[in-house]
Short mmCIF file of C-alpha atoms in Angstrom, two decimals:
data_model
loop_
_atom_site.label_atom_id
_atom_site.label_comp_id
_atom_site.label_asym_id
_atom_site.label_seq_id
_atom_site.Cartn_x
_atom_site.Cartn_y
_atom_site.Cartn_z
CA MET A 920 -21.84 -72.99 129.43
CA GLU A 921 -20.16 -69.62 129.12
CA LEU A 922 -18.98 -70.51 125.62
CA ALA A 923 -22.53 -71.48 124.67
CA MET A 924 -23.84 -68.14 125.86
CA ALA A 925 -21.13 -65.93 124.39
CA PRO A 926 -22.23 -63.50 121.68
CA ARG A 927 -21.16 -64.41 118.15
CA THR A 928 -20.33 -62.37 115.09
CA HIS A 929 -23.40 -61.78 112.92
CA SER A 930 -23.85 -60.42 109.44
CA ALA A 931 -27.23 -58.92 110.38
CA HIS A 932 -28.04 -56.50 113.19
CA PRO A 933 -29.26 -58.35 116.30
CA ALA A 934 -32.57 -56.47 116.13
CA LEU A 935 -33.25 -57.96 112.68
CA VAL A 936 -32.42 -61.44 113.94
CA LEU A 937 -34.77 -61.02 116.90
CA PHE A 938 -37.48 -59.71 114.57
CA ALA A 939 -37.14 -62.69 112.24
CA LEU A 940 -37.37 -65.10 115.17
CA SER A 941 -40.33 -63.23 116.65
CA VAL A 942 -42.32 -63.58 113.42
CA GLY A 943 -42.09 -67.34 113.86
CA ALA A 944 -43.21 -66.92 117.46
CA PHE A 945 -46.11 -64.81 116.19
CA ALA A 946 -47.17 -67.59 113.82
CA ILE A 947 -46.95 -70.22 116.56
CA GLY A 948 -48.77 -68.04 119.08
CA THR A 949 -51.53 -67.32 116.58
CA THR A 950 -52.25 -70.98 115.87
CA GLU A 951 -51.89 -72.07 119.50
CA PHE A 952 -54.27 -69.51 120.96
CA ALA A 953 -56.52 -68.98 117.92
CA ALA A 954 -57.37 -72.68 117.88
CA MET A 955 -58.77 -72.20 121.39
CA SER A 956 -60.77 -69.13 120.39
CA LEU A 957 -62.11 -70.90 117.28
CA LEU A 958 -63.12 -73.95 119.29
CA PRO A 959 -66.89 -73.18 119.32
CA PHE A 960 -66.86 -72.68 115.54
CA PHE A 961 -65.03 -75.80 114.41
CA ALA A 962 -66.93 -77.82 117.02
CA ARG A 963 -70.16 -76.66 115.40
CA ASP A 964 -68.88 -77.31 111.86
CA LEU A 965 -67.54 -80.79 112.66
CA GLY A 966 -70.65 -81.69 114.65
CA ILE A 967 -69.01 -82.31 118.04
CA ASP A 968 -69.39 -81.00 121.59
CA ILE A 969 -66.97 -78.28 122.76
CA THR A 970 -65.47 -80.58 125.39
CA ILE A 971 -64.69 -83.09 122.62
CA ALA A 972 -63.40 -80.33 120.33
CA GLY A 973 -61.02 -79.37 123.14
CA HIS A 974 -59.15 -82.59 122.35
CA ALA A 975 -57.83 -80.89 119.20
CA ILE A 976 -56.13 -78.37 121.49
CA SER A 977 -54.66 -81.20 123.52
CA ALA A 978 -53.53 -83.01 120.34
CA TYR A 979 -51.48 -79.98 119.30
CA ALA A 980 -49.99 -79.76 122.78
CA LEU A 981 -49.11 -83.46 122.75
CA GLY A 982 -47.39 -82.92 119.40
CA VAL A 983 -45.22 -80.28 121.04
CA VAL A 984 -44.44 -82.58 123.94
CA ALA A 985 -43.50 -85.45 121.63
CA GLY A 986 -41.65 -83.44 119.01
CA ALA A 987 -39.53 -81.11 121.13
CA PRO A 988 -37.15 -83.63 122.76
CA VAL A 989 -36.80 -85.85 119.68
CA ILE A 990 -36.12 -83.03 117.22
CA ALA A 991 -33.85 -81.18 119.66
CA ALA A 992 -31.74 -84.23 120.40
CA LEU A 993 -31.43 -85.36 116.78
CA GLY A 994 -30.90 -81.85 115.42
CA ALA A 995 -28.45 -80.54 118.04
CA ARG A 996 -25.47 -80.87 115.69
CA LEU A 997 -27.17 -79.00 112.83
CA PRO A 998 -26.56 -75.28 112.24
CA ARG A 999 -29.27 -73.48 114.18
CA ARG A 1000 -30.30 -71.43 111.13
CA THR A 1001 -30.86 -74.61 109.08
CA LEU A 1002 -32.83 -76.21 111.89
CA LEU A 1003 -35.05 -73.14 112.32
CA ILE A 1004 -35.86 -73.03 108.60
CA GLY A 1005 -36.76 -76.73 108.53
CA LEU A 1006 -38.94 -76.45 111.62
CA MET A 1007 -40.95 -73.54 110.27
CA ALA A 1008 -41.42 -75.26 106.91
CA MET A 1009 -42.83 -78.27 108.75
CA PHE A 1010 -45.06 -75.95 110.78
CA ALA A 1011 -46.42 -74.34 107.59
CA VAL A 1012 -47.39 -77.73 106.15
CA GLY A 1013 -49.08 -78.86 109.37
CA ASN A 1014 -51.27 -75.78 109.57
CA ALA A 1015 -52.22 -75.90 105.90
CA LEU A 1016 -53.35 -79.49 106.42
CA SER A 1017 -55.29 -78.45 109.54
CA ALA A 1018 -57.20 -75.95 107.42
CA LEU A 1019 -58.14 -78.77 105.03
CA SER A 1020 -59.29 -81.21 107.75
CA PRO A 1021 -62.35 -83.11 106.44
CA SER A 1022 -63.35 -84.53 109.84
CA TYR A 1023 -62.70 -84.40 113.58
CA HIS A 1024 -60.24 -87.32 113.53
CA TRP A 1025 -58.21 -85.83 110.67
CA MET A 1026 -58.19 -82.57 112.61
CA LEU A 1027 -56.67 -84.38 115.60
CA LEU A 1028 -53.92 -85.86 113.43
CA PHE A 1029 -53.05 -82.60 111.67
CA ARG A 1030 -53.03 -80.60 114.92
CA PHE A 1031 -50.64 -83.19 116.39
CA LEU A 1032 -48.35 -82.86 113.35
CA SER A 1033 -48.51 -79.04 113.58
CA GLY A 1034 -47.31 -79.20 117.16
CA LEU A 1035 -44.21 -81.32 116.48
CA PRO A 1036 -41.85 -78.42 115.50
CA HIS A 1037 -43.20 -75.94 118.05
CA GLY A 1038 -41.00 -76.71 121.05
CA ALA A 1039 -37.78 -77.19 119.13
CA TYR A 1040 -38.32 -73.90 117.27
CA PHE A 1041 -38.77 -71.91 120.46
CA GLY A 1042 -35.90 -73.70 122.16
CA VAL A 1043 -33.43 -73.04 119.34
CA ALA A 1044 -34.72 -69.48 118.85
CA ALA A 1045 -34.17 -68.78 122.56
CA LEU A 1046 -30.57 -70.02 122.34
CA VAL A 1047 -29.91 -67.86 119.28
CA ALA A 1048 -31.43 -64.82 121.01
CA ALA A 1049 -29.35 -65.39 124.15
CA SER A 1050 -26.18 -65.63 122.05
CA LEU A 1051 -26.73 -62.10 120.70
CA VAL A 1052 -26.40 -60.24 124.02
CA PRO A 1053 -24.40 -60.22 127.28
CA ILE A 1054 -25.54 -62.81 129.81
CA GLU A 1055 -27.12 -60.21 132.11
CA LYS A 1056 -29.53 -59.21 129.31
CA ARG A 1057 -30.41 -62.63 127.95
CA THR A 1058 -33.82 -62.97 129.63
CA LEU A 1059 -34.97 -59.75 128.00
CA ALA A 1060 -33.57 -60.92 124.63
CA ILE A 1061 -35.56 -64.14 124.94
CA ALA A 1062 -38.59 -62.07 125.90
CA LYS A 1063 -38.27 -60.07 122.68
CA VAL A 1064 -38.53 -63.29 120.69
CA MET A 1065 -41.43 -64.40 122.85
CA SER A 1066 -43.08 -61.02 122.28
CA GLY A 1067 -44.06 -62.43 118.90
CA LEU A 1068 -46.16 -65.01 120.72
CA THR A 1069 -47.69 -62.47 123.08
CA LEU A 1070 -48.40 -60.00 120.26
CA ALA A 1071 -50.16 -62.86 118.51
CA THR A 1072 -52.67 -62.81 121.35
CA VAL A 1073 -53.24 -59.08 120.72
CA LEU A 1074 -53.32 -59.08 116.90
CA GLY A 1075 -53.10 -62.54 115.40
CA VAL A 1076 -55.69 -64.30 117.54
CA PRO A 1077 -58.42 -61.63 117.34
CA VAL A 1078 -57.90 -61.35 113.56
CA ALA A 1079 -57.97 -65.15 113.18
CA ASN A 1080 -61.10 -65.28 115.34
CA TRP A 1081 -62.75 -62.54 113.27
CA MET A 1082 -61.81 -64.36 110.07
CA GLY A 1083 -63.16 -67.57 111.56
CA GLN A 1084 -66.51 -65.88 112.08
CA ALA A 1085 -66.56 -64.06 108.74
CA LEU A 1086 -64.86 -66.52 106.39
CA GLY A 1087 -64.95 -69.81 108.28
CA TRP A 1088 -62.60 -71.27 110.88
CA ARG A 1089 -60.35 -72.83 108.23
CA SER A 1090 -59.15 -69.41 107.10
CA GLY A 1091 -57.42 -68.89 110.45
CA PHE A 1092 -55.13 -71.88 109.88
CA PHE A 1093 -54.36 -70.79 106.32
CA VAL A 1094 -53.18 -67.41 107.67
CA VAL A 1095 -50.84 -69.19 110.09
CA ALA A 1096 -49.38 -71.27 107.25
CA ALA A 1097 -48.66 -68.04 105.33
CA LEU A 1098 -46.96 -66.52 108.40
CA ALA A 1099 -44.79 -69.62 108.71
CA VAL A 1100 -43.68 -69.27 105.09
CA ALA A 1101 -42.80 -65.61 105.79
CA THR A 1102 -40.73 -66.75 108.77
CA VAL A 1103 -38.78 -69.21 106.63
CA THR A 1104 -37.84 -66.31 104.34
CA LEU A 1105 -36.84 -63.94 107.15
CA VAL A 1106 -34.79 -66.54 109.01
CA ALA A 1107 -33.00 -67.45 105.79
CA LEU A 1108 -32.15 -63.77 105.27
CA TYR A 1109 -31.18 -62.67 108.78
CA ALA A 1110 -30.42 -65.56 111.13
CA PRO A 1111 -26.72 -65.95 111.91
CA ARG A 1112 -24.88 -68.56 109.89
CA ASP A 1113 -22.94 -71.01 112.01
CA GLY A 1114 -21.37 -74.34 111.36
CA GLY A 1115 -23.28 -76.16 114.05
CA ASP A 1116 -21.78 -77.84 117.09
CA ALA A 1117 -19.56 -80.71 116.00
CA LYS A 1118 -19.39 -81.98 119.59
CA ALA A 1119 -23.14 -82.14 119.99
CA SER A 1120 -24.86 -85.51 120.00
CA PRO A 1121 -28.16 -87.00 121.11
CA MET A 1122 -26.39 -88.63 124.05
CA ARG A 1123 -24.90 -85.34 125.24
CA GLU A 1124 -28.28 -83.66 124.99
CA LEU A 1125 -29.86 -86.49 126.96
CA THR A 1126 -27.65 -85.66 129.94
CA ALA A 1127 -30.19 -82.92 130.71
CA LEU A 1128 -32.62 -85.65 131.71
CA GLY A 1129 -30.33 -86.70 134.55
CA LYS A 1130 -30.46 -83.31 136.27
CA GLY A 1131 -33.04 -82.91 139.03
CA GLN A 1132 -33.16 -79.12 138.71
CA VAL A 1133 -34.05 -79.44 135.02
CA TRP A 1134 -37.00 -81.68 135.87
CA LEU A 1135 -38.22 -79.44 138.70
CA THR A 1136 -38.04 -76.35 136.50
CA LEU A 1137 -39.93 -78.13 133.74
CA LEU A 1138 -42.52 -79.36 136.22
CA THR A 1139 -43.03 -75.82 137.52
CA GLY A 1140 -44.05 -74.72 134.03
CA ALA A 1141 -46.06 -77.85 133.23
CA ILE A 1142 -48.22 -77.42 136.32
CA GLY A 1143 -48.10 -73.69 137.08
CA PHE A 1144 -49.00 -72.54 133.58
CA GLY A 1145 -51.89 -74.99 133.20
CA GLY A 1146 -54.25 -72.63 134.98
CA LEU A 1147 -54.01 -69.98 132.29
CA PHE A 1148 -54.90 -72.53 129.61
CA ALA A 1149 -57.75 -73.93 131.70
CA VAL A 1150 -59.46 -70.53 131.58
CA TYR A 1151 -58.33 -69.31 128.14
CA THR A 1152 -59.51 -72.41 126.28
CA TYR A 1153 -63.11 -71.84 127.36
CA VAL A 1154 -63.20 -68.05 127.54
CA ALA A 1155 -65.14 -67.71 124.25
CA SER A 1156 -67.74 -70.20 125.45
CA THR A 1157 -67.85 -68.47 128.85
CA MET A 1158 -68.58 -65.13 127.20
CA MET A 1159 -71.49 -66.53 125.19
CA GLU A 1160 -73.02 -68.71 127.90
CA VAL A 1161 -72.16 -66.94 131.18
CA THR A 1162 -71.49 -63.29 130.35
CA HIS A 1163 -74.26 -63.47 127.72
CA VAL A 1164 -72.66 -61.22 125.14
CA SER A 1165 -72.49 -61.55 121.37
CA GLU A 1166 -69.66 -63.59 119.88
CA THR A 1167 -68.52 -60.37 118.17
CA TYR A 1168 -67.05 -59.32 121.55
CA VAL A 1169 -64.79 -62.38 121.70
CA PRO A 1170 -61.92 -60.83 119.65
CA VAL A 1171 -61.98 -57.75 121.91
CA ILE A 1172 -61.58 -59.78 125.09
CA LEU A 1173 -58.89 -61.90 123.46
CA ALA A 1174 -57.00 -58.73 122.51
CA ILE A 1175 -57.24 -57.50 126.11
CA PHE A 1176 -55.77 -60.80 127.28
CA GLY A 1177 -52.98 -60.39 124.74
CA ILE A 1178 -52.15 -56.87 125.90
CA GLY A 1179 -51.79 -58.18 129.44
CA MET A 1180 -49.61 -61.05 128.27
CA THR A 1181 -47.41 -58.76 126.16
CA LEU A 1182 -46.83 -56.34 129.03
CA GLY A 1183 -46.30 -59.18 131.46
CA ASN A 1184 -43.74 -60.85 129.21
CA LEU A 1185 -41.52 -57.76 128.96
CA ILE A 1186 -41.91 -56.54 132.55
CA ILE A 1187 -41.39 -59.98 134.07
CA ALA A 1188 -38.29 -60.55 131.89
CA TRP A 1189 -36.84 -57.23 133.04
CA LEU A 1190 -37.47 -58.15 136.68
CA ALA A 1191 -36.09 -61.67 136.17
CA ASP A 1192 -32.75 -60.34 134.94
CA LYS A 1193 -32.46 -58.71 138.38
CA ALA A 1194 -33.99 -61.34 140.68
CA ARG A 1195 -35.18 -64.39 138.80
CA ASN A 1196 -36.36 -66.73 141.56
CA ARG A 1197 -38.33 -64.07 143.40
CA THR A 1198 -39.89 -63.01 140.12
CA VAL A 1199 -41.08 -66.56 139.39
CA ILE A 1200 -42.59 -66.83 142.88
CA GLY A 1201 -44.36 -63.49 142.46
CA VAL A 1202 -45.78 -64.43 139.04
CA LEU A 1203 -47.19 -67.72 140.32
CA LEU A 1204 -48.84 -65.96 143.26
CA TRP A 1205 -50.24 -63.33 140.89
CA SER A 1206 -51.64 -66.05 138.64
CA ALA A 1207 -53.24 -67.93 141.52
CA GLY A 1208 -54.95 -64.78 142.75
CA SER A 1209 -56.22 -63.58 139.38
CA LEU A 1210 -57.46 -67.03 138.35
CA ALA A 1211 -59.31 -67.42 141.65
CA LEU A 1212 -61.14 -64.16 140.92
CA PHE A 1213 -62.25 -65.26 137.46
CA PRO A 1214 -65.49 -67.01 138.58
CA LEU A 1215 -66.51 -63.88 140.49
CA MET A 1216 -65.88 -61.51 137.59
CA ALA A 1217 -67.03 -63.48 134.53
CA GLY A 1218 -70.66 -62.37 134.71
CA ASN A 1219 -70.07 -58.81 133.50
CA ILE A 1220 -68.23 -57.83 130.33
CA TRP A 1221 -66.30 -55.01 132.03
CA THR A 1222 -65.09 -57.05 134.98
CA LEU A 1223 -64.39 -59.97 132.66
CA GLY A 1224 -62.13 -57.74 130.55
CA LEU A 1225 -60.24 -56.63 133.67
CA ILE A 1226 -59.67 -60.12 135.04
CA VAL A 1227 -58.66 -61.51 131.64
CA PHE A 1228 -56.06 -58.71 131.43
CA LEU A 1229 -54.70 -59.62 134.89
CA ILE A 1230 -54.59 -63.33 134.02
CA GLY A 1231 -52.73 -62.46 130.83
CA ILE A 1232 -49.96 -60.72 132.78
CA GLY A 1233 -49.15 -64.07 134.38
CA GLY A 1234 -48.33 -65.38 130.91
CA GLY A 1235 -44.84 -63.92 131.32
CA LEU A 1236 -43.83 -66.89 133.48
CA GLY A 1237 -42.20 -68.76 130.61
CA THR A 1238 -39.26 -66.43 129.96
CA PRO A 1239 -37.59 -66.60 133.40
CA LEU A 1240 -38.07 -70.36 133.47
CA GLN A 1241 -36.41 -70.59 130.04
CA ALA A 1242 -33.42 -68.61 131.31
CA ARG A 1243 -33.22 -70.80 134.41
CA LEU A 1244 -33.04 -73.92 132.26
CA MET A 1245 -29.99 -72.50 130.51
CA ASP A 1246 -28.24 -72.35 133.88
CA VAL A 1247 -29.17 -75.78 135.16
CA SER A 1248 -28.81 -77.85 131.96
CA GLY A 1249 -25.04 -77.67 131.47
CA ASP A 1250 -24.00 -78.66 127.93
CA ALA A 1251 -27.45 -80.02 127.04
CA GLN A 1252 -29.01 -76.64 126.35
CA THR A 1253 -30.76 -77.44 123.06
CA LEU A 1254 -32.77 -80.28 124.57
CA ALA A 1255 -33.48 -78.40 127.80
CA ALA A 1256 -34.63 -75.30 125.93
CA ALA A 1257 -36.95 -77.37 123.74
CA LEU A 1258 -38.27 -79.37 126.70
CA HIS A 1259 -39.32 -76.08 128.26
CA HIS A 1260 -41.96 -75.76 125.55
CA SER A 1261 -42.92 -79.39 125.95
CA ALA A 1262 -43.58 -78.60 129.60
CA PHE A 1263 -45.72 -75.60 128.75
CA ASN A 1264 -47.70 -77.68 126.32
CA VAL A 1265 -48.21 -80.32 128.95
CA ALA A 1266 -49.86 -77.38 130.70
CA ASN A 1267 -51.74 -76.65 127.47
CA ALA A 1268 -53.04 -80.22 127.48
CA VAL A 1269 -53.66 -80.64 131.21
CA GLY A 1270 -55.34 -77.26 131.78
CA PRO A 1271 -58.10 -77.67 129.15
CA TRP A 1272 -58.53 -81.33 130.10
CA LEU A 1273 -59.07 -80.55 133.79
CA GLY A 1274 -61.23 -77.58 132.88
CA GLY A 1275 -63.32 -79.81 130.61
CA LEU A 1276 -63.73 -82.38 133.38
CA SER A 1277 -64.95 -79.68 135.74
CA ILE A 1278 -67.43 -78.38 133.17
CA ALA A 1279 -68.64 -81.88 132.30
CA ALA A 1280 -69.10 -82.64 136.01
CA GLY A 1281 -71.64 -79.82 136.18
CA TYR A 1282 -69.59 -77.14 137.95
CA GLY A 1283 -70.01 -74.70 135.08
CA LEU A 1284 -67.69 -72.84 132.75
CA VAL A 1285 -66.46 -70.43 135.45
CA SER A 1286 -65.13 -73.34 137.51
CA THR A 1287 -62.09 -73.28 135.24
CA GLY A 1288 -60.87 -70.35 137.35
CA TRP A 1289 -60.71 -72.46 140.49
CA ILE A 1290 -58.95 -75.23 138.59
CA GLY A 1291 -56.46 -72.66 137.32
CA ALA A 1292 -55.75 -71.20 140.76
CA ALA A 1293 -55.07 -74.67 142.16
CA LEU A 1294 -52.64 -75.42 139.31
CA ALA A 1295 -50.76 -72.13 139.86
CA LEU A 1296 -50.34 -72.89 143.57
CA ALA A 1297 -49.19 -76.43 142.80
CA GLY A 1298 -46.59 -75.01 140.40
CA LEU A 1299 -45.44 -72.64 143.12
CA ALA A 1300 -44.98 -75.56 145.52
CA VAL A 1301 -42.77 -77.33 142.97
CA PHE A 1302 -40.66 -74.23 142.39
CA LEU A 1303 -40.19 -73.64 146.12
CA LEU A 1304 -38.97 -77.22 146.40
CA ALA A 1305 -36.54 -76.61 143.53
CA ILE A 1306 -34.94 -73.54 145.06
CA THR A 1307 -34.83 -75.16 148.51
CA LEU A 1308 -32.86 -78.10 147.11
CA GLU A 1309 -30.71 -75.74 145.04
CA ARG A 1310 -29.57 -73.87 148.15
CA ARG A 1311 -28.18 -77.01 149.76
CA PRO A 1312 -24.37 -77.25 149.44
CA SER A 1313 -24.62 -80.24 147.08
CA GLY A 1314 -27.07 -78.45 144.81
CA MET A 1315 -25.59 -74.95 144.58
CA MET A 1316 -25.39 -73.40 141.12
CA PRO A 1317 -22.58 -71.00 140.13
CA VAL A 1318 -25.04 -68.27 139.16
CA ALA A 1319 -26.63 -65.40 141.03
CA ALA A 1320 -30.35 -66.00 140.58
CA GLU A 1321 -31.76 -64.41 143.68
#
């Protein structure tokens, strides 16, 4: 593992490499979250109910879940730069097709295809970022790549939402396709050139699936992060039907969420480099508390803005879990890193689905907050089980994560 994490010689400054990778994260974050914010608009255009339109969100997430392990395992031997370029090219095509969707069912297919490269891109990008810095700074390096995703919630999503209102929802997906093309160019220019790992193979990568700590870490993200998506998916609808404000306020609230997520990502990564397990526990408790308050604060635009900001801070959970997977996956880091994003997109599928069930059952749009709080606490229970088993003599890891 130490060899896998050791910094390499690069022709470009590490900051340029991180910037290039973060642009790809920005593109992915924009499409992932903007699709949720555009949900009322494409539901209206395609003539379907918002709970049915939410299936397009789940289709993208399922694409991530399906694509990440397959692409990571088959592409582990490829040079990481080559793999990143191919993944972003595929992502560009998927989003361009999404913009051209003639019907709801085509939309489902194209969102699924768009999701296929998502997890592998983030997984490989995280490994490249970690290779640029000493091991004690790797969580923050990963966070800088992920800052592209969180900044997308501040800039990309509100702009895409505004464009969706002004120019039609299809324009938002065209913008994402253009960002993906820009990423291909930047990665080609700045990403480190390596010869790939000649010893890598699908079978070696699959050894990650035999490690209990890998599964428990993945399950923590798959469950614990679902609460954020349960609320975020329906926040635009909540604003129009519960808070009773104009849809023109939606981009503002989405930007506030993004500011919280951006700050949370960097602060939580900094804390995780010092005490990772305690940081994860604290973030899950924070998420449970803020999500539980959502139903009480959604009726007023000012309190809604505050609680959305607090919920956004909990979005920093992913980075410490990504770093933890690097420790517990041994030589199968490409697959484990990619599976991390599969897990978070299981959350992206499960959260909206459970939220939609609650709404359809008549509990109202704000009930998504209670669903979210329950998911955060369930994720915490899984993580506490993981660290309890890890502390047993047979499950000790040779890293200081406390």
